[in-house]
Each structure stands twice: as structure tokens, then as C-alpha cells.
XYZ file of C-alpha atoms in Angstrom:
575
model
C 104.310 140.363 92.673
C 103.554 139.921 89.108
C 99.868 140.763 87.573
C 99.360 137.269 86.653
C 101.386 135.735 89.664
C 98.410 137.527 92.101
C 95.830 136.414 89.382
C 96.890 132.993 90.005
C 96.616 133.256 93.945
C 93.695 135.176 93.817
C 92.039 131.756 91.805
C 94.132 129.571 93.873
C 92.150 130.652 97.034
C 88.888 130.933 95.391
C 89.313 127.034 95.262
C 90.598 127.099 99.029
C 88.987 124.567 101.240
C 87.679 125.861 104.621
C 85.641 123.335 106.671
C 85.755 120.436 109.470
C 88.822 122.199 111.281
C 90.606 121.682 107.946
C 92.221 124.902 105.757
C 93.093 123.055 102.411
C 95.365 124.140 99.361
C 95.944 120.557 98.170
C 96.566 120.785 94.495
C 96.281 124.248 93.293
C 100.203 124.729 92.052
C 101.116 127.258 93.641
C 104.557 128.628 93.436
C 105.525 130.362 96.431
C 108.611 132.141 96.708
C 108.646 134.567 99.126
C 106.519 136.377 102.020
C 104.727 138.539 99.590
C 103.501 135.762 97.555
C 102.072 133.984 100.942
C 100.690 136.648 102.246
C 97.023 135.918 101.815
C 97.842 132.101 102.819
C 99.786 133.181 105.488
C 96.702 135.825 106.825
C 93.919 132.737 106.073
C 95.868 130.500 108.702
C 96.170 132.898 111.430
C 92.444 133.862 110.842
C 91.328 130.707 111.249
C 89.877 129.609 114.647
C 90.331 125.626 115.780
C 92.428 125.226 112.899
C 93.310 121.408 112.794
C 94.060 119.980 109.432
C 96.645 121.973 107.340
C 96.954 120.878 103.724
C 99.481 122.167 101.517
C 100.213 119.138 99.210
C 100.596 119.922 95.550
C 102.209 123.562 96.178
C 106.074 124.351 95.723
C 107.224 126.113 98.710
C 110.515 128.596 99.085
C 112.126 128.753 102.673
C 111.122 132.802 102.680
C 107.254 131.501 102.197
C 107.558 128.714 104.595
C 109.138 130.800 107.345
C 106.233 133.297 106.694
C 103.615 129.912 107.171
C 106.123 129.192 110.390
C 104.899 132.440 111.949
C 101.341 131.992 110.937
C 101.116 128.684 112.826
C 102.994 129.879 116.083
C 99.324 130.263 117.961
C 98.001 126.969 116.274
C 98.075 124.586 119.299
C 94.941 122.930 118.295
C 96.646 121.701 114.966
C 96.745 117.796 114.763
C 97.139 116.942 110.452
C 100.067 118.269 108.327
C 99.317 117.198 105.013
C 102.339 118.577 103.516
C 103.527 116.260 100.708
C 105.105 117.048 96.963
C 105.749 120.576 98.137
C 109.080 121.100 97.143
C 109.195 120.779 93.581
C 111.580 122.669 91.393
C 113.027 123.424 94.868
C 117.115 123.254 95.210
C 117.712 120.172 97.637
C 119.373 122.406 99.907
C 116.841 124.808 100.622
C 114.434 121.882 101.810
C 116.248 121.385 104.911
C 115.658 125.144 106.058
C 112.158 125.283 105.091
C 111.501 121.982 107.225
C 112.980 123.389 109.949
C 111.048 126.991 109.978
C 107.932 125.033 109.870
C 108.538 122.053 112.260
C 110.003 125.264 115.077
C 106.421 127.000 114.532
C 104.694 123.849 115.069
C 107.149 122.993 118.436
C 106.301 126.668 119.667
C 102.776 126.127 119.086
C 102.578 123.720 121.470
C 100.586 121.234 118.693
C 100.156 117.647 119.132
C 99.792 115.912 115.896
C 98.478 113.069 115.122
C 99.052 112.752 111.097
C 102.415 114.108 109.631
C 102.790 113.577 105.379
C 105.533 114.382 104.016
C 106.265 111.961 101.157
C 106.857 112.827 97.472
C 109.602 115.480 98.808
C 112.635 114.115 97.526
C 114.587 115.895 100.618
C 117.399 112.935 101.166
C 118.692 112.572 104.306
C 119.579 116.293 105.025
C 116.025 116.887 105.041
C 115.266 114.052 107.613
C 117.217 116.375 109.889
C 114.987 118.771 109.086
C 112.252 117.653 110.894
C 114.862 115.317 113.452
C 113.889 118.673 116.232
C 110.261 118.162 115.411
C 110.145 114.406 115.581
C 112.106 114.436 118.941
C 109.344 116.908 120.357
C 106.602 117.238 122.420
C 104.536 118.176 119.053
C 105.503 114.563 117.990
C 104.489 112.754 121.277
C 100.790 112.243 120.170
C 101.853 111.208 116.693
C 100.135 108.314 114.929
C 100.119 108.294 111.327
C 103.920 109.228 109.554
C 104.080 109.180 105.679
C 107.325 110.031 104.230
C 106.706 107.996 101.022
C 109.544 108.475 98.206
C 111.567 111.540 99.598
C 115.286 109.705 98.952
C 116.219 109.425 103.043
C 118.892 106.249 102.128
C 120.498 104.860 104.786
C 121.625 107.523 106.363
C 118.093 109.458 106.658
C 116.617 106.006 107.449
C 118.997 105.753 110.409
C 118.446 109.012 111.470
C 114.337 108.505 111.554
C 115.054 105.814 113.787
C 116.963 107.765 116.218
C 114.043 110.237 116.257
C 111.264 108.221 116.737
C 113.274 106.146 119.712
C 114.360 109.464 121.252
C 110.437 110.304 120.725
C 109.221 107.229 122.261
C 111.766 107.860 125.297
C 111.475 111.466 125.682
C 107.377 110.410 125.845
C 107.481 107.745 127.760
C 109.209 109.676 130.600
C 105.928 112.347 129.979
C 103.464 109.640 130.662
C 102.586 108.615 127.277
C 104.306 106.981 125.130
C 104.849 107.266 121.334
C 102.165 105.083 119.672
C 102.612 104.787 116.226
C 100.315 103.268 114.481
C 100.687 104.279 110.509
C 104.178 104.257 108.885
C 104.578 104.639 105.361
C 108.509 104.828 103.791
C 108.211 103.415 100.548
C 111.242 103.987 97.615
C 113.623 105.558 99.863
C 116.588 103.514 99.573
C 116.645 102.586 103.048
C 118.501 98.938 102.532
C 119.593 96.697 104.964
C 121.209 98.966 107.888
C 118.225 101.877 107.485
C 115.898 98.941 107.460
C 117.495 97.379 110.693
C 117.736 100.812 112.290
C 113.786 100.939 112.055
C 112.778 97.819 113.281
C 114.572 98.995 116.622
C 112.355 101.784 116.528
C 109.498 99.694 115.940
C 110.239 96.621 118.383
C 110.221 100.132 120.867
C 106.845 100.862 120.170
C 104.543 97.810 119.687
C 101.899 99.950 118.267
C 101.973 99.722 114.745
C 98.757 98.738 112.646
C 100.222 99.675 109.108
C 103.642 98.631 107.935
C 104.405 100.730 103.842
C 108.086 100.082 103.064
C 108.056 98.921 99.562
C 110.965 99.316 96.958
C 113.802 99.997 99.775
C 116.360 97.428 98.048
C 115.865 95.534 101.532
C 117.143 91.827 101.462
C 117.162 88.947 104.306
C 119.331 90.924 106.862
C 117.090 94.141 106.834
C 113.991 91.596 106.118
C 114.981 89.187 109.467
C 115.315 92.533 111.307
C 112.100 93.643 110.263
C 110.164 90.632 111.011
C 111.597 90.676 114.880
C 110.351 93.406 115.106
C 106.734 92.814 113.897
C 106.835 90.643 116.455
C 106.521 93.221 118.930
C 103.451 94.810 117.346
C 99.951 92.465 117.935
C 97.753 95.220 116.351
C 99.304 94.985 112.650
C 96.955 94.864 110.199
C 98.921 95.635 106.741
C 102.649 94.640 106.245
C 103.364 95.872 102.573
C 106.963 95.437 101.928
C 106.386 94.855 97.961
C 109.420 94.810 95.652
C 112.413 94.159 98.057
C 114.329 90.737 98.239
C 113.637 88.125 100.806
C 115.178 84.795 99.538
C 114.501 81.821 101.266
C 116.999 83.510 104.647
C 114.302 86.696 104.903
C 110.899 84.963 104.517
C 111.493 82.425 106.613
C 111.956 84.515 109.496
C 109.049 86.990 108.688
C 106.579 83.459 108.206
C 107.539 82.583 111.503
C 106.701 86.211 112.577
C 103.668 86.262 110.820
C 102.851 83.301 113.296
C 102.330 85.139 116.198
C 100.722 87.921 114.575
C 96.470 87.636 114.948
C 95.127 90.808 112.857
C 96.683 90.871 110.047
C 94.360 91.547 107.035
C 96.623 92.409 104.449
C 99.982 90.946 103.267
C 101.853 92.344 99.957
C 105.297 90.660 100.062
C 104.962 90.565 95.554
C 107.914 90.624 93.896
C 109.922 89.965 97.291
C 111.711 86.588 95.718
C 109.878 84.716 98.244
C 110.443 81.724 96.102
C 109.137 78.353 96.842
C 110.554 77.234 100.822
C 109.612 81.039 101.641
C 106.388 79.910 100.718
C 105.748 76.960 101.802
C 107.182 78.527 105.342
C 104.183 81.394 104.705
C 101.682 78.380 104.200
C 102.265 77.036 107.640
C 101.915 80.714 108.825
C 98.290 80.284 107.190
C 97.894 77.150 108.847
C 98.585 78.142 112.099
C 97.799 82.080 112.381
C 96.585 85.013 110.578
C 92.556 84.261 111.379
C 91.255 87.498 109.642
C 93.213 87.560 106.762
C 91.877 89.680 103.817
C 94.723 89.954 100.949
C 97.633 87.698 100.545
C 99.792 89.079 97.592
C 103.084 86.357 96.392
C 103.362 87.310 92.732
C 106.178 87.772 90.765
C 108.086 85.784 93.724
C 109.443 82.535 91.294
C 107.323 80.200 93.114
C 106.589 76.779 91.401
C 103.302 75.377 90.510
C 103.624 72.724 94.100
C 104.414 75.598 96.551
C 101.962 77.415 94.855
C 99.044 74.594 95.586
C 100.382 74.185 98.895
C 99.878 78.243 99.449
C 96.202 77.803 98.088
C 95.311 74.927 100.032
C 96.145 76.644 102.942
C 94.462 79.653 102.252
C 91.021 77.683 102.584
C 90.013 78.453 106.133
C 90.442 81.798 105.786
C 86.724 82.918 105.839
C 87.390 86.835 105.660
C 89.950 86.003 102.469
C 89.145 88.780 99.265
C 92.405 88.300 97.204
C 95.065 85.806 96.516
C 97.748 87.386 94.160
C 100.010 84.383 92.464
C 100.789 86.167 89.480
C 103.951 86.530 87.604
C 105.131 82.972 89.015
C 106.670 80.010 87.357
C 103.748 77.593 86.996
C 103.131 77.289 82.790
C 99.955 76.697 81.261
C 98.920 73.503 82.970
C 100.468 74.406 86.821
C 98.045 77.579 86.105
C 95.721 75.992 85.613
C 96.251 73.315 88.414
C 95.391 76.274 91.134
C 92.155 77.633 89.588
C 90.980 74.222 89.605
C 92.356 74.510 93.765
C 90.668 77.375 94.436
C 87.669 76.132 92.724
C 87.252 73.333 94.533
C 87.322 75.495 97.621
C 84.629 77.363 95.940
C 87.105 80.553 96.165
C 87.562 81.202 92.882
C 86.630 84.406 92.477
C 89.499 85.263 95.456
C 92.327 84.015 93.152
C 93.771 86.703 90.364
C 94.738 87.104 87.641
C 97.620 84.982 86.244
C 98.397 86.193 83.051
C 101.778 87.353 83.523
C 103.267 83.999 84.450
C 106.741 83.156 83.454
C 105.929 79.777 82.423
C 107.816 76.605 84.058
C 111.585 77.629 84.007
C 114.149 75.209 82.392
C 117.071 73.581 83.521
C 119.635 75.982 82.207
C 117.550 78.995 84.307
C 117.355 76.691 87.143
C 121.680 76.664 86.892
C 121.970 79.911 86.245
C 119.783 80.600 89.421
C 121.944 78.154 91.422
C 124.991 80.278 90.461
C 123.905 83.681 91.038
C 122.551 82.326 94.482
C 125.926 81.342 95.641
C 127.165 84.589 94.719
C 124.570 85.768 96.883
C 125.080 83.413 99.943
C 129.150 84.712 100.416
C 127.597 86.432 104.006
C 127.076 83.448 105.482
C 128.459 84.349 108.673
C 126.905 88.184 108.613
C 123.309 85.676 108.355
C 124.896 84.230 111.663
C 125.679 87.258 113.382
C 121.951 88.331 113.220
C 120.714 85.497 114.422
C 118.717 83.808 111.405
C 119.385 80.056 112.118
C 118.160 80.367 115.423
C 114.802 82.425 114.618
C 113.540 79.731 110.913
C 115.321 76.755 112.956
C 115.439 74.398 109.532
C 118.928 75.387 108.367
C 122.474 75.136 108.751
C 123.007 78.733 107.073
C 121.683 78.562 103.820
C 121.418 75.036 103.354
C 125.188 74.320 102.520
C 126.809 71.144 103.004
C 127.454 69.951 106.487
C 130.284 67.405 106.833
C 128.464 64.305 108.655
C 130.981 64.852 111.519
C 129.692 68.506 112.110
C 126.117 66.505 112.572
C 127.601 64.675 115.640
C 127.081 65.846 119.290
C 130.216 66.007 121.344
C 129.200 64.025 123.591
C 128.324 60.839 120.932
C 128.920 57.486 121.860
C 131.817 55.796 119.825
C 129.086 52.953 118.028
C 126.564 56.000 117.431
C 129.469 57.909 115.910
C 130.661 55.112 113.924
C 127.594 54.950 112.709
C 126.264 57.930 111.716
C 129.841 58.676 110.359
C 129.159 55.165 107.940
C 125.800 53.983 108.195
C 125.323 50.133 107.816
C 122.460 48.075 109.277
C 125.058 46.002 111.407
C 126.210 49.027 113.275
C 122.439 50.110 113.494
C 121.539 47.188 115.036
C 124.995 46.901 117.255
C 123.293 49.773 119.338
C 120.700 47.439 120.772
C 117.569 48.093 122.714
C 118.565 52.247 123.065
C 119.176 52.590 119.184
C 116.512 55.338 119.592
C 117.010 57.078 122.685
C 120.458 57.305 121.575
C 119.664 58.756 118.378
C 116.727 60.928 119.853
C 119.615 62.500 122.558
C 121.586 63.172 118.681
C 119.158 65.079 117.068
C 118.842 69.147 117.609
C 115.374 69.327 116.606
C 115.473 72.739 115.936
C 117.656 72.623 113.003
C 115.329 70.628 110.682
C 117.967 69.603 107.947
C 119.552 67.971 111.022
C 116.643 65.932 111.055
C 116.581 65.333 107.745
C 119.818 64.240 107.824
C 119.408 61.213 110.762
C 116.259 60.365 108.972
C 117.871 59.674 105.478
C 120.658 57.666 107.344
C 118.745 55.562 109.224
C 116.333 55.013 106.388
C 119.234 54.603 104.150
C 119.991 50.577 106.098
C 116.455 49.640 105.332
C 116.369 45.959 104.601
C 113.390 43.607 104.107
C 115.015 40.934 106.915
C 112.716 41.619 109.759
C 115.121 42.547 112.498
C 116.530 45.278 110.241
C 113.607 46.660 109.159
C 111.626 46.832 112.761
C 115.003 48.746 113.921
C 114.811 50.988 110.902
C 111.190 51.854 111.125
C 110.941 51.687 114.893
C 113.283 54.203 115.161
C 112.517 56.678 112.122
C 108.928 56.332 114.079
C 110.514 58.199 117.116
C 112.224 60.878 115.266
C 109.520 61.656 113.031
C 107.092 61.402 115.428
C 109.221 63.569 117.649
C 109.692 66.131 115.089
C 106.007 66.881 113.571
C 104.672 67.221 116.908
C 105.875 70.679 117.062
C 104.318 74.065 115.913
C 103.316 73.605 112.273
C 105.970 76.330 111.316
C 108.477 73.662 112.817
C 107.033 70.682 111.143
C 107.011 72.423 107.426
C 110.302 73.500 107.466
C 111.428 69.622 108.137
C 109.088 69.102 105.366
C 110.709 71.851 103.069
C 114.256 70.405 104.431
C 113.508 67.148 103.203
C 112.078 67.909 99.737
C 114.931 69.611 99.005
C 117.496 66.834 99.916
C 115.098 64.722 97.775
C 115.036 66.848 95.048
C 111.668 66.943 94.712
C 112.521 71.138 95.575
C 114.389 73.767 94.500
C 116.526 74.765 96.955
C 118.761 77.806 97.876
C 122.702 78.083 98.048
C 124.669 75.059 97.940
C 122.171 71.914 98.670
C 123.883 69.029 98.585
C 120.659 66.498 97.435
C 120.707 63.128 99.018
C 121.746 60.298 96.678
C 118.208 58.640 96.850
C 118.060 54.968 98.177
C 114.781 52.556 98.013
C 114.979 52.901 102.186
C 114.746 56.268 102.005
C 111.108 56.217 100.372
C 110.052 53.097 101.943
C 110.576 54.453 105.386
C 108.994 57.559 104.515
C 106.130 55.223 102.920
C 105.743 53.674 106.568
C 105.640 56.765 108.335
C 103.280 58.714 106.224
C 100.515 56.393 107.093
C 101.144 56.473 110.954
C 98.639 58.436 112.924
C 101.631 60.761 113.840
C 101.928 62.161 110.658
C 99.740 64.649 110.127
C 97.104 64.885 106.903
C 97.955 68.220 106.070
C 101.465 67.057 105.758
C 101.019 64.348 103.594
C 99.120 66.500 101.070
C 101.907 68.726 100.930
C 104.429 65.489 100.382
C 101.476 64.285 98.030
C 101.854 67.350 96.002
C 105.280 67.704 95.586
C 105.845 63.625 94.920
C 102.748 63.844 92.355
C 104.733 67.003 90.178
C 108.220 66.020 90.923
C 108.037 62.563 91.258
C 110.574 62.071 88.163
C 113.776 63.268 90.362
C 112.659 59.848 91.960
C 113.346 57.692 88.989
C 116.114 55.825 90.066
C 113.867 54.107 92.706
C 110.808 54.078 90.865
C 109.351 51.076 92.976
C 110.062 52.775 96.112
C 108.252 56.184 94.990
C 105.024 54.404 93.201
C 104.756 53.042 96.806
C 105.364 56.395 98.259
C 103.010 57.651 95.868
C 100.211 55.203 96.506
C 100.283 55.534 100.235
C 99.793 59.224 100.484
C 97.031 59.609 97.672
C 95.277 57.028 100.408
C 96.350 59.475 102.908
C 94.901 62.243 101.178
C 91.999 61.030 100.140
C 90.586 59.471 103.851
């Protein structure tokens, strides 16, 4: 070994932590290459008694050294922490694998049980997942309950590999008595997309332990995020989801909102710069009406939501008592929507929760709304892969991605011929043809889980309004029975109807290929009626209120019907 090589070791372990169980080299920059330069590492591990915490973060490790720390730790059984991250660097990829492997044997042989493995900043790929696939698989592993394997390149193929492990793990455990509880994993930047994504929430939906949830910047989009959110599901003790910087659309967050449902101690969600966009929101905002008790952190930014969805968010957001942060930056509000939800949150007196919103990209135009439109469709081409894993069935407010349904596709099978007729061609004859059981009829119609079904026998019906009274008592009568039918579900349910029907209205920005409703004066008139009815719940109408009060312009060809709309829910609002 060089003179200034053993100088370097020899200060390197002067600044060696010994203490609490824990032997620590975290930092130093060590370059170790081969048995001789290890020598005195190697010797400090097998001197120490009750060793339990091992950190070697911060060092560059050669497979000769790492087999020589292998041998040190074959009589270590009482080790629990491997804190072994960024220890590779300057390291050819393919020497990773073997190192991995000398060192995860030694720990096997040991007969260890950790509890904390870190292995992140070790840009190993997927080859080095199977470095440690033997350890993971392992009794060593069974105990395991913190994994960190932040930014170390897995891809799909390392992702999918992990997942095999850990369900192998959980089996292999389960069979010993005790299973696999997981309860930290962190796998941010690691290219894991869609299929390594999907491939972990298995593993996860397995386990039901997880508290922490770190997968940010994976290039994850609805599929992987739909999978994910299943599986979260499955896991009542999560406390931080963190899936910053991947791509839900409106297909992935509704899905997760209507996980997040279910889900009672969660503190801390960072879904910025997700493209949650403005239904994913609003979806999250019934989440927050319905669930997430302790919530500490809710993080949205850089997600294009509009100035509305963004009230709606911050209104709901108000019975939160544990609440710390809201983060709406880097949204689509301008000067006065931003200002619009400080003077929310001020009202609330929770001011000092909302951050900063200096990076906002200012209200976008109608040329960037087009251009949005377009590169949306490009993006909604997998309709049927959405199908095959089961979104429309888990949000329940969508046929597919909101594309055009021909009104036959809307009709049961088993329709009368005069119901048929007219839904087909609504008029307020054929309405009225179907007598006494107008509404039963239509009620038997309606799939009330698909909420832009809903919307679409509500705008028909409403469409016939007339002032004649016989007409209009048909009309209202039986809009009254679907709506009231429809908002008397969960409030995920009744928000996505909501979302549905802004959209048709235009009063929303939709996704894929909406086809908006040509607004008719019934169409806000019967909404007028029904937002006044005790049915209709006040929470609702302020999120109606909010939207009409912004948008209200896209309603300009019935301007009479939306000052009345208008009118009757600032009433509602304000009682």
C-alpha cells in the first residue's frame, strides 16, 4: 500500500465512529481496492462485540475489499443496520454485482436479521438487484423493515426482480411464522415505469405493512399509478406516500383519491409535479372530505390545476386540524386566482399552512388549452390497456377517458321501446308518453357507477324542460330521483358526478376527447331546482358555486338560465 494511501486510512479511522452497537465510516472517502487496503476495517469489525449498525456510506468499495468485509461479518449475527449507500463510485458496473453478493452471503451465513438495509446512490442497474436477490429471499431479510435503494438505475427489469424478492421473502417468512413486514420503502429515480411499478404493488398488496411509500421520478403514469394505489389499499398504517414527479393524468389520480379514501394515517402526501390536473383534484378533495383525519402535508404543485379546483382543494383542507403545509405552487391560477386562495386559506385562518406561490404559470390561454387537448389524445391511444387493468371500475365516473359515447351505447339491453325512443331523441312528448313510471324506468337505466352516465340522463331529461306545468313537474320530478339517487353515495362518488358534469358543461377542462353538451336553458334550470333541494348537499353546491362563479362565461348562450343558477347557489352557500 502506498505511504500516503495508509496515511489516509490511518486518518480515516481516527474519525471512525464506535458507539451504540454502531461501527461507522460514513463519509471518510475511502478508496478501497483490495484486502490489504481493508485490513484495519476489516480487523475493527471482527473486534467488535454486539456489533449492530454497520455504516459504510460515502466509501468506494472493490469486490477484493468487500469479500475481505464478507469474512469479517461471518460471526456478526447480532447485526440489524447496513448503511451501505454511494459506495461504489468510480466502480465498473460489473464489479457491483460481485461485491453485493460477497457481502449479502456473509450476512446470510451470519445468521443476521436486519431490520434497515440502504443501499441507494449505487447506480448498480438491474444486475446489481440480483446481487442482493439471495439476500432479500433470506432468512437475514425476514425481519426486514426499512429498504432504501434510492437512485441505483434498477429499470424495469431490476424493479421486477425486487418484487419477486420481497414476495418470495414474504412467502418464504410467512411459512417461518413471521411474515415480512415492511414498513419503509424508498426507490426513488430508478426508472421503474409502469410494469416495475405494477410488479411492486403486488409485492406490496402482499404485505399490508407499509408506513412509508418514496418512489419519486420513476417515469410512472396511470397504469403503474392505478396499480399502485390498489395496492395502498392493502396497507392501513401508511403514513407518507411520496410519488413526486411521475404522471398521473386524470386515469391515475382518480384511482389513488379513491385509495386515499380508505386510508386513516396518512400524514404526508407529495403527489407535485404528478399532472394531477384539475378532476384529479377535485377527486383528491373528496378524499379530504371524507378521509385522511391526521393529515400533515398535502403537496399538488406544479400539477396544472386551475384557480376553481384549486379553491375547491383548499376548502376542503379546512377540517384538517393536524394540517402544516399545503403546496399549490407552480399551478395555473394568474395573479388574481393566486390570490383568490390566500384570501381561502385566510378566511380559514390557515394562512400560514398555504406556500409559497411564486412559481405559478399564470392562467393558460386558449391556444395551450388546444395544444393540451391534442397531446392528450395522443396520450389516451391505450384505451383498452386502461380497461384491461381495471380503471373504470375502481374511479366509477368514466367511460374510459371521457370519450364520446354514442347515446345507444347509454341504453340497457333490456330498455323499453318508449324509454329507448326517448333517450335515443329526447322530446317532452315522449317524456311524458312514459306515464306515472317515467322515473322508475329511468332509475332501472342508469348505472350509477359510471357518473358521466348520469350526467348524461340528467342533461336529457333536463334538456325537455318547459315552463307548461305538466312538463316541467315530469322534468323536475324525475331529475329529483336521479340526483337524489346519485349524491347519496360516498362523497368520492358524488364529486366525480360533479367533475362529470362540469366538464360536459364546460365549466372544466377535461381529459381526452370530451364531447361538451350543447347547453340548453333546461339544463341550468333543472340544475337550479335541484341545487336548492335538501338532497343536494352544501358542500356540493360550493363546489358548483365555484366553478359557475369563474367559468360562468362558457354559459353565455343561456345567460338567463345561469344568472339563475348563479343566484340560487350563492343562497346555497351562504345559509
Amino acid at each position: 500500500m502506498a505511504s500516503e494511501d495508509i496515511a489516509q486510512l490511518t486518518e480515516a479511522l481516527a474519525k471512525t465512529h464506535v458507539g451504540d452497537g454502531e461501527l461507522s465510516y460514513k463519509g471518510q472517502g475511502l478508496k478501497l481496492d483490495n484486502a490489504q487496503s481493508v485490513a484495519e476495517i476489516a480487523h475493527a469489525i471482527e473486534e467488535f462485540q454486539g456489533l449492530r449498525a454497520l455504516r459504510l456510506e460515502g466509501n468506494t468499495i472493490g469486490v477484493e475489499a468487500a469479500e475481505s468485509i464478507a469474512e469479517a461479518l461471518e460471526n456478526k449475527s447480532e447485526l440489524q443496520r447496513c448503511s451501505w449507500s454511494d459506495m461504489f463510485t468510480g466502480r465498473l458496473r460489473s464489479e457491483i454485482p460481485a461485491a453485493l453478493k460477497s457481502l449479502g452471503s456473509a450476512l446470510i451465513k451470519s445468521g443476521a436479521r436486519l431490520t434497515e438495509l440502504d443501499l441507494s446512490d449505487n447506480a448498480f442497474g438491474p444486475d446489481g438487484v440480483k446481487g442482493i436477490e439471495t439476500l432479500l429471499k433470506s432468512p437475514a431479510c425476514y425481519t426486514l423493515r426499512e429498504l432504501k435503494l434510492n437512485n441505483c438505475g434498477m429499470g424495469i427489469g431490476g424493479g421486477k426482480i425486487l418484487a419477486s424478492a420481497l414476495i418470495e421473502c414474504h412467502k418464504q417468512s410467512s411459512d417461518a411464522g413471521a411474515p415480512l413486514r415492511l414498513k419503509v420503502f424508498i426507490a426513488g429515480r430508478n426508472r421503474l415505469e409502469n410494469e416495475g411499478a405494477t410488479a411492486l404493488a403486488k409485492a406490496f398488496q402482499l404485505m399490508g405493512s407499509l408506513e412509508e411509500v418514496h418512489m419519486p421520478q420513476n417515469g410512472i403514469n396511470h397504469q403503474g399509478v392505478t396499480a399502485l394505489a390498489g395496492a395502498m389499499q392493502h396497507n392501513p398504517d401508511l403514513r407518507v406516500l411520496n410519488l413526486n414527479d411521475n404522471t398521473f393524468t386524470k386515469r391515475g389520480a382518480l384511482p389513488m383519491a379513491q385509495a386515499l379514501r380508505h386510508l386513516r394515517n396518512v400524514q404526508v402526501i407529495n403527489f407535485g409535479d404528478c399532472l394531477v390536473r384539475s378532476e384529479g383534484a377535485i377527486a383528491i378533495a373528496a378524499a379530504l372530505r371524507e378521509g385522511l383525519p391526521i393529515l400533515k402535508e398535502l403537496n399538488l404543485s406544479f400539477g396544472e390545476l386551475s384557480e376553481a379546483a384549486a379553491l375547491v382543494v383548499a376548502r376542503c383542507v379546512k377540517d384538517k386540524p393536524q394540517l402544516e403545509k399545503l403546496d399549490l405552487n407552480g399551478n395555473c391560477f394568474g395573479e388574481e386566482g393566486c390570490e383568490a386562495v390566500r384570501e381561502a386559506m385566510e378566511s380559514m385562518n390557515m394562512a400560514d399552512m398555504l406556500g409559497s406561490l411564486s412559481d405559478d404559470e399564470g392562467e393558460p390561454d386558449e391556444d395551450d388549452d388546444e395544444d393540451d387537448d391534442e397531446e392528450i389524445e395522443e396520450q389516451s391511444d391505450d384505451e383498452e390497456e386502461q380497461e384491461e387493468n381495471g380503471l373504470d371500475e375502481s374511479q366509477g365516473s368514466s367511460d374510459g377517458d371521457g370519450s364520446p359515447v354514442k347515446p345507444s351505447d347509454r341504453v340497457s339491453p333490456a330498455c323499453s321501446p318508449d324509454l329507448q325512443a326517448f333517450l335515443t331523441s329526447p322530446t317532452a312528448e315522449k317524456l311524458l308518453d312514459l306515464g306515472a313510471k317515467r322515473t322508475l324506468l329511468i332509475e332501472q337505466q342508469v348505472d350509477y357507477s359510471d357518473c358521466s352516465k348520469i350526467t348524461d340522463a340528467f342533461l336529457k331529461i333536463s334538456s325537455v324542460y318547459e315552463e307548461e306545468p305538466e312538463v316541467k313537474k315530469a322534468v323536475l320530478d324525475t331529475t329529483d330521483a336521479l340526483l337524489k339517487k346519485a349524491l347519496c353515495g360516498s362523497c368520492f362518488q358524488s364529486y366525480s358526478f360533479l367533475s362529470s358534469l362540469l366538464v360536459t358543461l364546460g365549466l372544466l377542462k377535461g381529459e381526452g376527447k370530451v364531447q361538451k353538451a350543447c347547453v340548453m336553458p333546461g339544463h341550468l334550470l333543472a340544475l337550479t331546482h335541484s341545487v336548492e333541494q335538501e338532497y343536494f348537499p352544501r358542500d356540493h353546491a360550493d363546489v358548483l358555486q365555484t366553478f359557475v362563479s369563474k367559468y360562468g362565461e362558457a354559459l353565455s348562450s343561456c345567460s338567463s338560465g345561469r344568472d339563475a343558477l348563479q343566484a340560487a347557489l350563492d343562497r346555497r352557500t351562504a345559509s
